[in-house]
Short mmCIF file of C-alpha atoms and ligand atoms in Angstrom, two decimals:
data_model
loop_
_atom_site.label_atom_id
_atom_site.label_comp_id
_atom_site.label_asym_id
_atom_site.label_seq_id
_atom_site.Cartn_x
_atom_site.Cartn_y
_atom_site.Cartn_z
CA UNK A 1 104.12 -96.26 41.58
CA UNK A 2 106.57 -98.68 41.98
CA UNK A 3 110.09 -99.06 40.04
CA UNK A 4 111.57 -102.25 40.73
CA UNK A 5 114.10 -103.41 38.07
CA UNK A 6 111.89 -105.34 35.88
CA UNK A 7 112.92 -107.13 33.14
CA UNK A 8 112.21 -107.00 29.10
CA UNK A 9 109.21 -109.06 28.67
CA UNK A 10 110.37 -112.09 26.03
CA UNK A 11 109.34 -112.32 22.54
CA UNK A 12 109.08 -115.89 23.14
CA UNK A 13 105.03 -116.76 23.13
CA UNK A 14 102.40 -119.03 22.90
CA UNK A 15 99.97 -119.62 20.06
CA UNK A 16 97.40 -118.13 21.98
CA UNK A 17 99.55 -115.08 22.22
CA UNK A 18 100.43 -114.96 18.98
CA UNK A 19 96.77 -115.58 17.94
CA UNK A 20 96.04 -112.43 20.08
CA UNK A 21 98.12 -110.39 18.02
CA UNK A 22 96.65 -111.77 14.52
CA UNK A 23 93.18 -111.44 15.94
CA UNK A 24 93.71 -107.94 16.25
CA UNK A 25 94.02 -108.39 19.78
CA UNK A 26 96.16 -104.71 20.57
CA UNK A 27 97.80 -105.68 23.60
CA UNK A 28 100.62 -107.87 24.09
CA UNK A 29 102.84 -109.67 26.55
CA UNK A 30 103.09 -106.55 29.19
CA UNK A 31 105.33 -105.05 31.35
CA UNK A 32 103.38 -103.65 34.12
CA UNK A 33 103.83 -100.67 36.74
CA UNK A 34 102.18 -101.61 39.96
CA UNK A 35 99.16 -99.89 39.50
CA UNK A 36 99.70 -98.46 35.59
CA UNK A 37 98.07 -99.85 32.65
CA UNK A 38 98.80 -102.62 30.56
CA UNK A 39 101.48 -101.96 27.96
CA UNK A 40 100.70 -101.58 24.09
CA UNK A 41 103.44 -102.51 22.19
CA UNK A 42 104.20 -100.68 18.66
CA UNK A 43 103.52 -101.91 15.50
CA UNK A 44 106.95 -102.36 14.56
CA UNK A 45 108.16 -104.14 17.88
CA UNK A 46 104.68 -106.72 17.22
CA UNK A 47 106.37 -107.30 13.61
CA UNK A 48 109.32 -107.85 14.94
CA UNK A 49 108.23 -109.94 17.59
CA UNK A 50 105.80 -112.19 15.89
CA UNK A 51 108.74 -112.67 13.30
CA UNK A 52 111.04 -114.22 16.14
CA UNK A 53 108.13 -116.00 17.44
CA UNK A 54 108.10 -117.80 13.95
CA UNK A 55 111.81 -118.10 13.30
CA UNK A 56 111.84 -119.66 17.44
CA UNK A 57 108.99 -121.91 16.44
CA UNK A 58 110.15 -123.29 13.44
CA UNK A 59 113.90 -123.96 15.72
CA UNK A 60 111.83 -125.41 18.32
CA UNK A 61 109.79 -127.82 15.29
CA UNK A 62 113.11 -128.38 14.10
CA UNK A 63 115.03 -129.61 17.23
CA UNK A 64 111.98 -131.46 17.93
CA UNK A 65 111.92 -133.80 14.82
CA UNK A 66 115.91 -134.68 15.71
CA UNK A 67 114.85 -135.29 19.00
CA UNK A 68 116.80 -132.76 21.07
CA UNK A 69 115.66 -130.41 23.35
CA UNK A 70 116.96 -126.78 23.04
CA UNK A 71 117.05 -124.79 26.75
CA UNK A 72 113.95 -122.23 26.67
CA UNK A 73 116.72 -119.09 26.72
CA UNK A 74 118.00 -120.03 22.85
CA UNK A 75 114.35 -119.93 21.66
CA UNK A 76 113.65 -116.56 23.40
CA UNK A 77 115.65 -113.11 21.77
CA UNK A 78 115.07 -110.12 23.99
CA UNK A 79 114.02 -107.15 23.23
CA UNK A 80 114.66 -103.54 25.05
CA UNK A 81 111.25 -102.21 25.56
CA UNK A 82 110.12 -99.17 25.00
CA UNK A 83 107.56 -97.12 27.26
CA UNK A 84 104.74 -94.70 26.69
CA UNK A 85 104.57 -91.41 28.83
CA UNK A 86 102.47 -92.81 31.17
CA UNK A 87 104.13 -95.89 32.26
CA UNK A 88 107.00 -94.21 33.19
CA UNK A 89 107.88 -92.07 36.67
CA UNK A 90 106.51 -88.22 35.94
CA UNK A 91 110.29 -86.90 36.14
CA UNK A 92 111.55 -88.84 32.95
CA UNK A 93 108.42 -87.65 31.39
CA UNK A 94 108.85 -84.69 28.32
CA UNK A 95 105.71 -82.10 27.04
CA UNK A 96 104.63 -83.71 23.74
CA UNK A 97 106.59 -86.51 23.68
CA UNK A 98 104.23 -89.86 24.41
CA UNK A 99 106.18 -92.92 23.30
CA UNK A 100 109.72 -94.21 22.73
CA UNK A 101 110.79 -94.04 26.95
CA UNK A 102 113.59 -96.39 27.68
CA UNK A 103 113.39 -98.13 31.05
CA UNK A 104 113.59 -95.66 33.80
CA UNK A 105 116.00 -98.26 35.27
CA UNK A 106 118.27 -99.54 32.44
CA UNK A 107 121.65 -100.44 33.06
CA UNK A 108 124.61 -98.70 31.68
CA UNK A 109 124.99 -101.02 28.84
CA UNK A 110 121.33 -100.77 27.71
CA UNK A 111 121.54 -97.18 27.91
CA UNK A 112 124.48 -97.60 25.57
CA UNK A 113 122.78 -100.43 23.29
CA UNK A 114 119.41 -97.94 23.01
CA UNK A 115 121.78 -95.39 21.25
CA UNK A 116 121.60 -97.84 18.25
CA UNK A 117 117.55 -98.03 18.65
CA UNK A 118 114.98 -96.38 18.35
CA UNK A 119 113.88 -93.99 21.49
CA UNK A 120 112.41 -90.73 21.54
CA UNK A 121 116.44 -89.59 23.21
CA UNK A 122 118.16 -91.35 19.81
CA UNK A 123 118.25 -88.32 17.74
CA UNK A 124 119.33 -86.28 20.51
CA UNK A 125 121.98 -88.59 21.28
CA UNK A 126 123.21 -88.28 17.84
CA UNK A 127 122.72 -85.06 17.42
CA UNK A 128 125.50 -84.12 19.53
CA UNK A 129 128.00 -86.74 19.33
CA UNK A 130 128.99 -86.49 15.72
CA UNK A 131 129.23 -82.78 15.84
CA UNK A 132 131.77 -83.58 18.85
CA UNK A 133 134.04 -85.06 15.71
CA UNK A 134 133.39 -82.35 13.51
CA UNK A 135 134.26 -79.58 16.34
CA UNK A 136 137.09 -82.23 17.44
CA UNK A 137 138.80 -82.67 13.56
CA UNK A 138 138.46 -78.86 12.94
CA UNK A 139 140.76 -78.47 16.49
CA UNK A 140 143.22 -81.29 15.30
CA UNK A 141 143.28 -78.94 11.72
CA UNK A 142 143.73 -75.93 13.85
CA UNK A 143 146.44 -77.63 15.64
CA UNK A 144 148.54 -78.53 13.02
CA UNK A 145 148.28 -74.57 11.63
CA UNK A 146 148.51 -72.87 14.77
CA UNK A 147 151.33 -72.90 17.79
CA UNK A 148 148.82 -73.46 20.98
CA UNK A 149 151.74 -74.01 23.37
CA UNK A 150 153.85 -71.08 22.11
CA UNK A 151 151.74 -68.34 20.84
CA UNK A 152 149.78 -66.53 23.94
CA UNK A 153 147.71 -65.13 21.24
CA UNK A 154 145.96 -68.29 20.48
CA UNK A 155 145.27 -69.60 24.05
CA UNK A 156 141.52 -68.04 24.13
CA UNK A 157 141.00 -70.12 20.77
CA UNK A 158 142.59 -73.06 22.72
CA UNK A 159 140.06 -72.80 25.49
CA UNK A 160 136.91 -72.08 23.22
CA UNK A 161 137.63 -75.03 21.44
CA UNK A 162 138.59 -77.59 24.02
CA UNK A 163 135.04 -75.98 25.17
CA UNK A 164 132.90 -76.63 21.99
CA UNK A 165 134.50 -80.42 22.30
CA UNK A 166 133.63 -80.81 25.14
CA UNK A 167 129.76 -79.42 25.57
CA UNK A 168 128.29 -81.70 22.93
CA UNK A 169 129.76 -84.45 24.15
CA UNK A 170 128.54 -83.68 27.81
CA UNK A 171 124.82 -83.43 26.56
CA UNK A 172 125.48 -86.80 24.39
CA UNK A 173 126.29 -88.89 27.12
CA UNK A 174 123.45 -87.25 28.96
CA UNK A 175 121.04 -88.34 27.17
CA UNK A 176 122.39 -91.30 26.95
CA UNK A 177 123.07 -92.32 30.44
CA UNK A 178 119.64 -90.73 31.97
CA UNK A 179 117.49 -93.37 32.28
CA UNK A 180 119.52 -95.40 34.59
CA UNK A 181 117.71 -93.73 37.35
CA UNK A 182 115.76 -90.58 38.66
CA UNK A 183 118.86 -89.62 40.27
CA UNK A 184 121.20 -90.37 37.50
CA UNK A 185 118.92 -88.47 35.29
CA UNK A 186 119.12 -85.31 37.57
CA UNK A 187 123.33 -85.84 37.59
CA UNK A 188 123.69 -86.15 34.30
CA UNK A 189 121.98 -83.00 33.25
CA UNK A 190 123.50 -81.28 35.76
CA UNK A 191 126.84 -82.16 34.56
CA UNK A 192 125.10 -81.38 30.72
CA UNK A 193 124.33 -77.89 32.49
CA UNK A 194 127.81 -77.35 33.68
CA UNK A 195 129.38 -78.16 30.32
CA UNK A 196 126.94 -75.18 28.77
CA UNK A 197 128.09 -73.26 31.35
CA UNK A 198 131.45 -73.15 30.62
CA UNK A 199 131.08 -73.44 26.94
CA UNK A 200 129.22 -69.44 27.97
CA UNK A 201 132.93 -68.93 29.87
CA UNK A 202 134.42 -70.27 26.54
CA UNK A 203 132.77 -67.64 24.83
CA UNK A 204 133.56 -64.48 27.27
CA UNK A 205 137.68 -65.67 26.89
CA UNK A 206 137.57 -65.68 23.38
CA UNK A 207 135.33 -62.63 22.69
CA UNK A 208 137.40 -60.67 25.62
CA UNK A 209 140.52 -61.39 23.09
CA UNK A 210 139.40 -61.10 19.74
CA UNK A 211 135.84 -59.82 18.84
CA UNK A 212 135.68 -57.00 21.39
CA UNK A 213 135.39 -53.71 19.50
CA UNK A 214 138.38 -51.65 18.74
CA UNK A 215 137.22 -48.41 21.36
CA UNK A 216 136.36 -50.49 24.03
CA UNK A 217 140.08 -52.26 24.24
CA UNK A 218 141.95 -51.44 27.35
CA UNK A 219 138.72 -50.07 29.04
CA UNK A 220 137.24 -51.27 32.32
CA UNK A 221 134.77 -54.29 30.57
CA UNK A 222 137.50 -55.32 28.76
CA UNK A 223 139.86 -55.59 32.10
CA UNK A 224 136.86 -57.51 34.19
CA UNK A 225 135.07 -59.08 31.19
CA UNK A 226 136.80 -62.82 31.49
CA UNK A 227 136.53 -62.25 35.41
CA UNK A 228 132.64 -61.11 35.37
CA UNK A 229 132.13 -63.95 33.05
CA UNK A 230 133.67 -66.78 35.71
CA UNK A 231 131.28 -65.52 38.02
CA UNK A 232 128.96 -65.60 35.40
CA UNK A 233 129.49 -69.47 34.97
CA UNK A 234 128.92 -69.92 39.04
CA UNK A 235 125.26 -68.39 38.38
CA UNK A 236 124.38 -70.25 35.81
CA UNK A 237 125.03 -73.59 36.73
CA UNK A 238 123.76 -72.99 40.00
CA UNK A 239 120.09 -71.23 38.79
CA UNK A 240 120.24 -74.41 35.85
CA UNK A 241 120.56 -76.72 38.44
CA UNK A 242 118.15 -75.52 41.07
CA UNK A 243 115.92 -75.07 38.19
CA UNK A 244 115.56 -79.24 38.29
CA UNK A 245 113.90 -78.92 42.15
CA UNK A 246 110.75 -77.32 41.45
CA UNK A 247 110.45 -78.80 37.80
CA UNK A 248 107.56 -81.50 38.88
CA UNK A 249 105.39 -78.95 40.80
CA UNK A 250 106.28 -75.85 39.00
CA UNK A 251 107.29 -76.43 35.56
CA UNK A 252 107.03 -73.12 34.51
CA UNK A 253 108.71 -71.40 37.16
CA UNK A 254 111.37 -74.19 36.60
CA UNK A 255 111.76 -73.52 33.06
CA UNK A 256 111.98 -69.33 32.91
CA UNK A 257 115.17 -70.24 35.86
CA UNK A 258 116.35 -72.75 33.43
CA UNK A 259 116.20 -70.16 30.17
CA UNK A 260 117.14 -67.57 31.98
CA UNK A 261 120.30 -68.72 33.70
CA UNK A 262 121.58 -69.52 30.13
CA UNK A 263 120.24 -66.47 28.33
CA UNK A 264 122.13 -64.41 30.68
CA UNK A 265 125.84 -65.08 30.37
CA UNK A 266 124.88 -65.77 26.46
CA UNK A 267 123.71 -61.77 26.61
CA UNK A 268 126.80 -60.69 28.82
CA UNK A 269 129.05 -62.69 26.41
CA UNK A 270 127.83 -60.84 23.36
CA UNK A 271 127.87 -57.27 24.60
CA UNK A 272 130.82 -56.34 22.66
CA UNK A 273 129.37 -58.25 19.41
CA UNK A 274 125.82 -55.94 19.58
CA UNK A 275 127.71 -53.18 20.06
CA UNK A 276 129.60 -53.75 16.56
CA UNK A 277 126.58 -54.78 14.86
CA UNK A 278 124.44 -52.29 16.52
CA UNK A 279 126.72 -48.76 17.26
CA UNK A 280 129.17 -49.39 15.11
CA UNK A 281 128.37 -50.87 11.80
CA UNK A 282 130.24 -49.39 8.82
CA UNK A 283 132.41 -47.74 11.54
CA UNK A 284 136.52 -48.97 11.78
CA UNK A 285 135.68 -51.22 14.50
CA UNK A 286 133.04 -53.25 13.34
CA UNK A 287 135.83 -55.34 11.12
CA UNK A 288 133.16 -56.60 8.29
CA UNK A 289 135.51 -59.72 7.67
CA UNK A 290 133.45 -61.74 10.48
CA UNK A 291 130.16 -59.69 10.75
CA UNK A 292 128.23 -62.29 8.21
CA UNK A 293 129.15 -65.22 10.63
CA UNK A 294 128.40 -63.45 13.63
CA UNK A 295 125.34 -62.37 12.35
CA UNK A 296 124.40 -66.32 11.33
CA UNK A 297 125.52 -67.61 14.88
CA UNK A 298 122.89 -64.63 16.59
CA UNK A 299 120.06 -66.08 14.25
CA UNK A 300 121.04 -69.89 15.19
CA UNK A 301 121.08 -68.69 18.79
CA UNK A 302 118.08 -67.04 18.95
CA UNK A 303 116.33 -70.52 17.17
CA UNK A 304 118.12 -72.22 19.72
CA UNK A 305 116.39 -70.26 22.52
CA UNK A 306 112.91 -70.18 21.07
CA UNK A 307 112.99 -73.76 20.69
CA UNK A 308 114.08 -74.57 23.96
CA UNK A 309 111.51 -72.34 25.81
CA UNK A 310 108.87 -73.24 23.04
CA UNK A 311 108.52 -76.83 22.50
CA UNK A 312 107.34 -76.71 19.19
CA UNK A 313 106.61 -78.49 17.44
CA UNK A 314 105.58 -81.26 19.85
CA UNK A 315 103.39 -79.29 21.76
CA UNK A 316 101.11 -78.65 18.61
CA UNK A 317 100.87 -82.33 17.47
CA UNK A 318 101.42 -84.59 21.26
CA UNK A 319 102.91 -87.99 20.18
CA UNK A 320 103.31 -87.39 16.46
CA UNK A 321 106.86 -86.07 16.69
CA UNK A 322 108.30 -88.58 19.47
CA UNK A 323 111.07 -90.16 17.66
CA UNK A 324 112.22 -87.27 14.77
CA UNK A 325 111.28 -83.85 14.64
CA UNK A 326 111.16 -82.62 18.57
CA UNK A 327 111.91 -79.21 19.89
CA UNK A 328 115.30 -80.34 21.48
CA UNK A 329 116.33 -82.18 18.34
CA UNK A 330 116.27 -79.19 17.00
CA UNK A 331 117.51 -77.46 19.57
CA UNK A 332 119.96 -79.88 19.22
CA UNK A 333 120.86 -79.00 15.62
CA UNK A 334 120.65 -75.42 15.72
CA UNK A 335 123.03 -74.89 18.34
CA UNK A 336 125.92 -76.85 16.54
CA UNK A 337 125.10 -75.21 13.84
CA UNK A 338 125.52 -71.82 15.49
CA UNK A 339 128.36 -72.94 16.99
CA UNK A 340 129.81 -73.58 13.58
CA UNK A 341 129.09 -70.21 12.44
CA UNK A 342 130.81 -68.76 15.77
CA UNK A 343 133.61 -71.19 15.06
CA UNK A 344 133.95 -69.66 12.02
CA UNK A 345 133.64 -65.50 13.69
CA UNK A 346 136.12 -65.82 15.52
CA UNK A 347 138.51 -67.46 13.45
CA UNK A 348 137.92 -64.20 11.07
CA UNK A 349 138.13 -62.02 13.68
CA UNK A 350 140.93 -63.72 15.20
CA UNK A 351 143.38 -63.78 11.77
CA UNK A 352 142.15 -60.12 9.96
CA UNK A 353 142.74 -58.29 13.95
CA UNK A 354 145.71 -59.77 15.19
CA UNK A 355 148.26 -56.86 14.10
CA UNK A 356 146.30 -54.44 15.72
CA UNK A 357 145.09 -56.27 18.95
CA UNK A 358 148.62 -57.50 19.32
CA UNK A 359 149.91 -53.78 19.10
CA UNK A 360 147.14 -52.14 21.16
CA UNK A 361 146.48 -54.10 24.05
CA UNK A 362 148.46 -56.81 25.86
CA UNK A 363 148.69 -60.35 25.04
CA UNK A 364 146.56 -62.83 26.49
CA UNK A 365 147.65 -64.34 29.68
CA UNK A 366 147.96 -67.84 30.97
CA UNK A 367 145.41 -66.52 34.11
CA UNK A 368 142.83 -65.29 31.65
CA UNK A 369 142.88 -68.11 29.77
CA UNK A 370 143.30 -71.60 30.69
CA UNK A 371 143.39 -70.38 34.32
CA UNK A 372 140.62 -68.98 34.22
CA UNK A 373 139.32 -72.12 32.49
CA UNK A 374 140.69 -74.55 35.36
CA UNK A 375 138.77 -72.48 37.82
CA UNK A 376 135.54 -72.47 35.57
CA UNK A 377 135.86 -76.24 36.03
CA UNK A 378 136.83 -76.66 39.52
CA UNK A 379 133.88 -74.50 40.49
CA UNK A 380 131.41 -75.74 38.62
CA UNK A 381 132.33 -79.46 39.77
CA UNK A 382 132.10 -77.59 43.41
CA UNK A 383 128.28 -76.94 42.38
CA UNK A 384 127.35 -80.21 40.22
CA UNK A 385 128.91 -81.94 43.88
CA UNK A 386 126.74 -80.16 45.79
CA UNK A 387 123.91 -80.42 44.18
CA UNK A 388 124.37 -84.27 43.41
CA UNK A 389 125.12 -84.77 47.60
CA UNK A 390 122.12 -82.70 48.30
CA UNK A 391 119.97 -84.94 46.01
CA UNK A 392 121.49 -88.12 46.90
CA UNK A 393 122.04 -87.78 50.76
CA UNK A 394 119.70 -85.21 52.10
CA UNK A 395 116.83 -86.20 54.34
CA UNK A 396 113.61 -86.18 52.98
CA UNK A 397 112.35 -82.78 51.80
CA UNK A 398 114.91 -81.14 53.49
CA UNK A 399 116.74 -79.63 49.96
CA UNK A 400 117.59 -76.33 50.65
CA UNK A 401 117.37 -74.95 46.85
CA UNK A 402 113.55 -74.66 47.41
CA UNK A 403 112.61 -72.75 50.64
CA UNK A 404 109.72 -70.30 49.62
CA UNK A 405 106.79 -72.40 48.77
CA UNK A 406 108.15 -75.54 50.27
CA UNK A 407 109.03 -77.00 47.01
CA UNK A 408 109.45 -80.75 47.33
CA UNK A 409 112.48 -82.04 46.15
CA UNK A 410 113.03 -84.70 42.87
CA UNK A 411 114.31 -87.25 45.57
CA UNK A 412 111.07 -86.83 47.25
CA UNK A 413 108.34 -86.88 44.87
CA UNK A 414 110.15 -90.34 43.66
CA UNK A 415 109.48 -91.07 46.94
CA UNK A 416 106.02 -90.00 46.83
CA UNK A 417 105.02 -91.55 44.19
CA UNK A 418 105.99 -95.03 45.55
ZN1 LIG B 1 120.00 -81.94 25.08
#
């Protein structure tokens, strides 16, 4: 299948066109893969486009009758089009999702224009950039309350929430920017990957300093826990990212990498938080203050996971939930809104504990916070580099994420399928 550049067919027509359209005729001006099916327009881009038609006809009548002649490109408004599932490359294609694709070849200011319509990655889009504000004017409140550059104590809040800033905006510009190319696609969600990845290192910092239960401080987890957790970041964005290779031929062998290799680090982060709820409820150590939000933020998780590795609803209903109402919309959603709750934990934890953490254990340090941080992000851009140079530069077939069945990789199916 072939993906030259092509561009947005015109809204400018013929009365036999329009006709067409009026006459019930379904299909309209096409774009056309080499080899794929004609293209059906929507009915809301054939109302729209029959509408410009008129308002370009009644210019054209217009200029006419004064005797001018307008050039053909003021009469002609174009449109982005939008793509069903099977006019577009199988590796921008989603389970359930069958209309509302952008072009698998838009430039970087379409792909910013198409936030502002319509496509089946809108409401994802969305979905994460305004809670970026949200998370961003709750750290510019925390900053004016709290001493970040003085107070040791308050550098593994610093880090989580430089971290929940930063992961939703990640996945935003993801989905924004990945349908400038196969390539760019597999890039950007790597990067999305990496961002999730240290958001789970985020997590381990702030949880090593303030939610970890009073018995356990000072004991061996608590020494290695921010440590464990860096190397906990490495495996994760390095199983997410392989988890892209096989995802054409082995979808679900790609997906269980790609759940677990988040599911893991989540479960290592929250060891100390199950034991409270679980050992120690009731108990001196379970500090009641936060439980309620902690307790929300495991249910929004656990939503969060079962939508990911469930897409539902989609899956029951193909097509009728392409634009509002998918599985990673709501993924989307439920994951701010358990990071909210978290938010919320550890600020609880943090403020009711911090006379006893600060007299039984030592402070936090600049190594095991933002240090640890700054090599969280130099390693994972270490991994997102080498993946992206392995996808972008290695001969054909010859990734080395995918040795045991021979698993072609993304760069070479697109090549395939030309
Ligand atoms: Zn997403």
């Amino acid at each position: 299948m072939s993906l030259g550049r092509q561009t947005a067919p015109s809204v400018q027509m013929g009365l036999g066109q329009r006709s067409a359209f009026r006459q019930g005729g379904r299909r309209g001006p096409c774009v056309r893969w080499e080899g794929g099916p004609a293209c059906r327009p929507s009915l809301g881009e054939r109302q729209v486009r029959c509408s410009a038609c008129q308002a370009g006809a009644r210019l054209g009548q217009a200029c006419r009758g004064r005797g001018r002649r307008l050039p053909p490109d003021m009469l002609t408004i174009k449109l982005p089009q939008l793509f069903d599932i099977h006019q577009v490359p199988r590796v921008f294609r989603e389970d359930g999702i069958i209309s509302g694709y952008r072009h698998p070849r838009s430039s970087a200011l379409d792909c910013i224009l198409s936030s502002f319509q319509m496509t089946n990655e809108t409401v994802n889009i969305w979905t994460h950039f305004l809670p970026t504000w949200y998370f961003l004017w709750r750290f510019t409140m925390l900053c004016s309350s709290l001493d970040f550059l003085n107070e040791s104590y308050t550098w593994p809040l610093l880090v989580y929430m430089v971290l929940i800033c930063l992961y939703p905006f990640t996945s935003s510009c993801a989905h924004t920017f990945s349908s400038m190319s196969a390539e760019a696609r597999h890039i950007c969600y790597f990067l999305d990957y990496g961002a999730l990845s240290l958001y789970s290192l985020g997590c381990a910092i702030t949880y090593g300093a303030y939610v970890m239960p009073d018995c356990w401080v000072n004991s061996w987890l608590h020494q290695n826990f921010v440590p464990i957790a860096v190397l906990n970041t490495l495996i994760c964005t390095g199983l997410s990212c392989y988890s892209r290779f096989p995802e054409l031929d082995f979808p679900h062998w790609s997906k269980v990498v790609r759940t677990g290799a988040f599911v893991y680090p989540f479960l290592f982060d929250n060891i100390p938080l199950f034991y409270r709820l679980l050992l120690c409820l009731g108990d001196s150590c379970s500090h009641t203050e936060a439980l309620s939000s902690h307790c929300h933020h495991l249910l929004f998780a656990f939503l969060t996971c079962f939508l990911f590795a469930s897409h539902l609803p989609e899956r029951l209903a193909p097509g009728r939930f392409d634009y509002i109402g998918h599985s990673h919309q709501l993924f989307h959603i439920c994951a701010v809104v358990g990071t909210h709750f978290q938010m919320e934990a550890v600020l609880a934890d943090m403020s009711s504990r911090r006379g006893w953490l600060s007299a039984h254990s030592a402070l936090p340090s600049f190594p095991g916070t933002v240090g640890a941080l700054g090599v969280g992000i130099l390693l994972n851009l270490a991994i997102i580099g080498l993946f992206s140079a392995t996808l972008l530069w290695a001969p054909n077939g010859a990734l080395s994420p995918c040795p045991p069945n021979h698993v072609p990789s993304p760069r070479r199916l697109e090549q395939k399928e030309k």
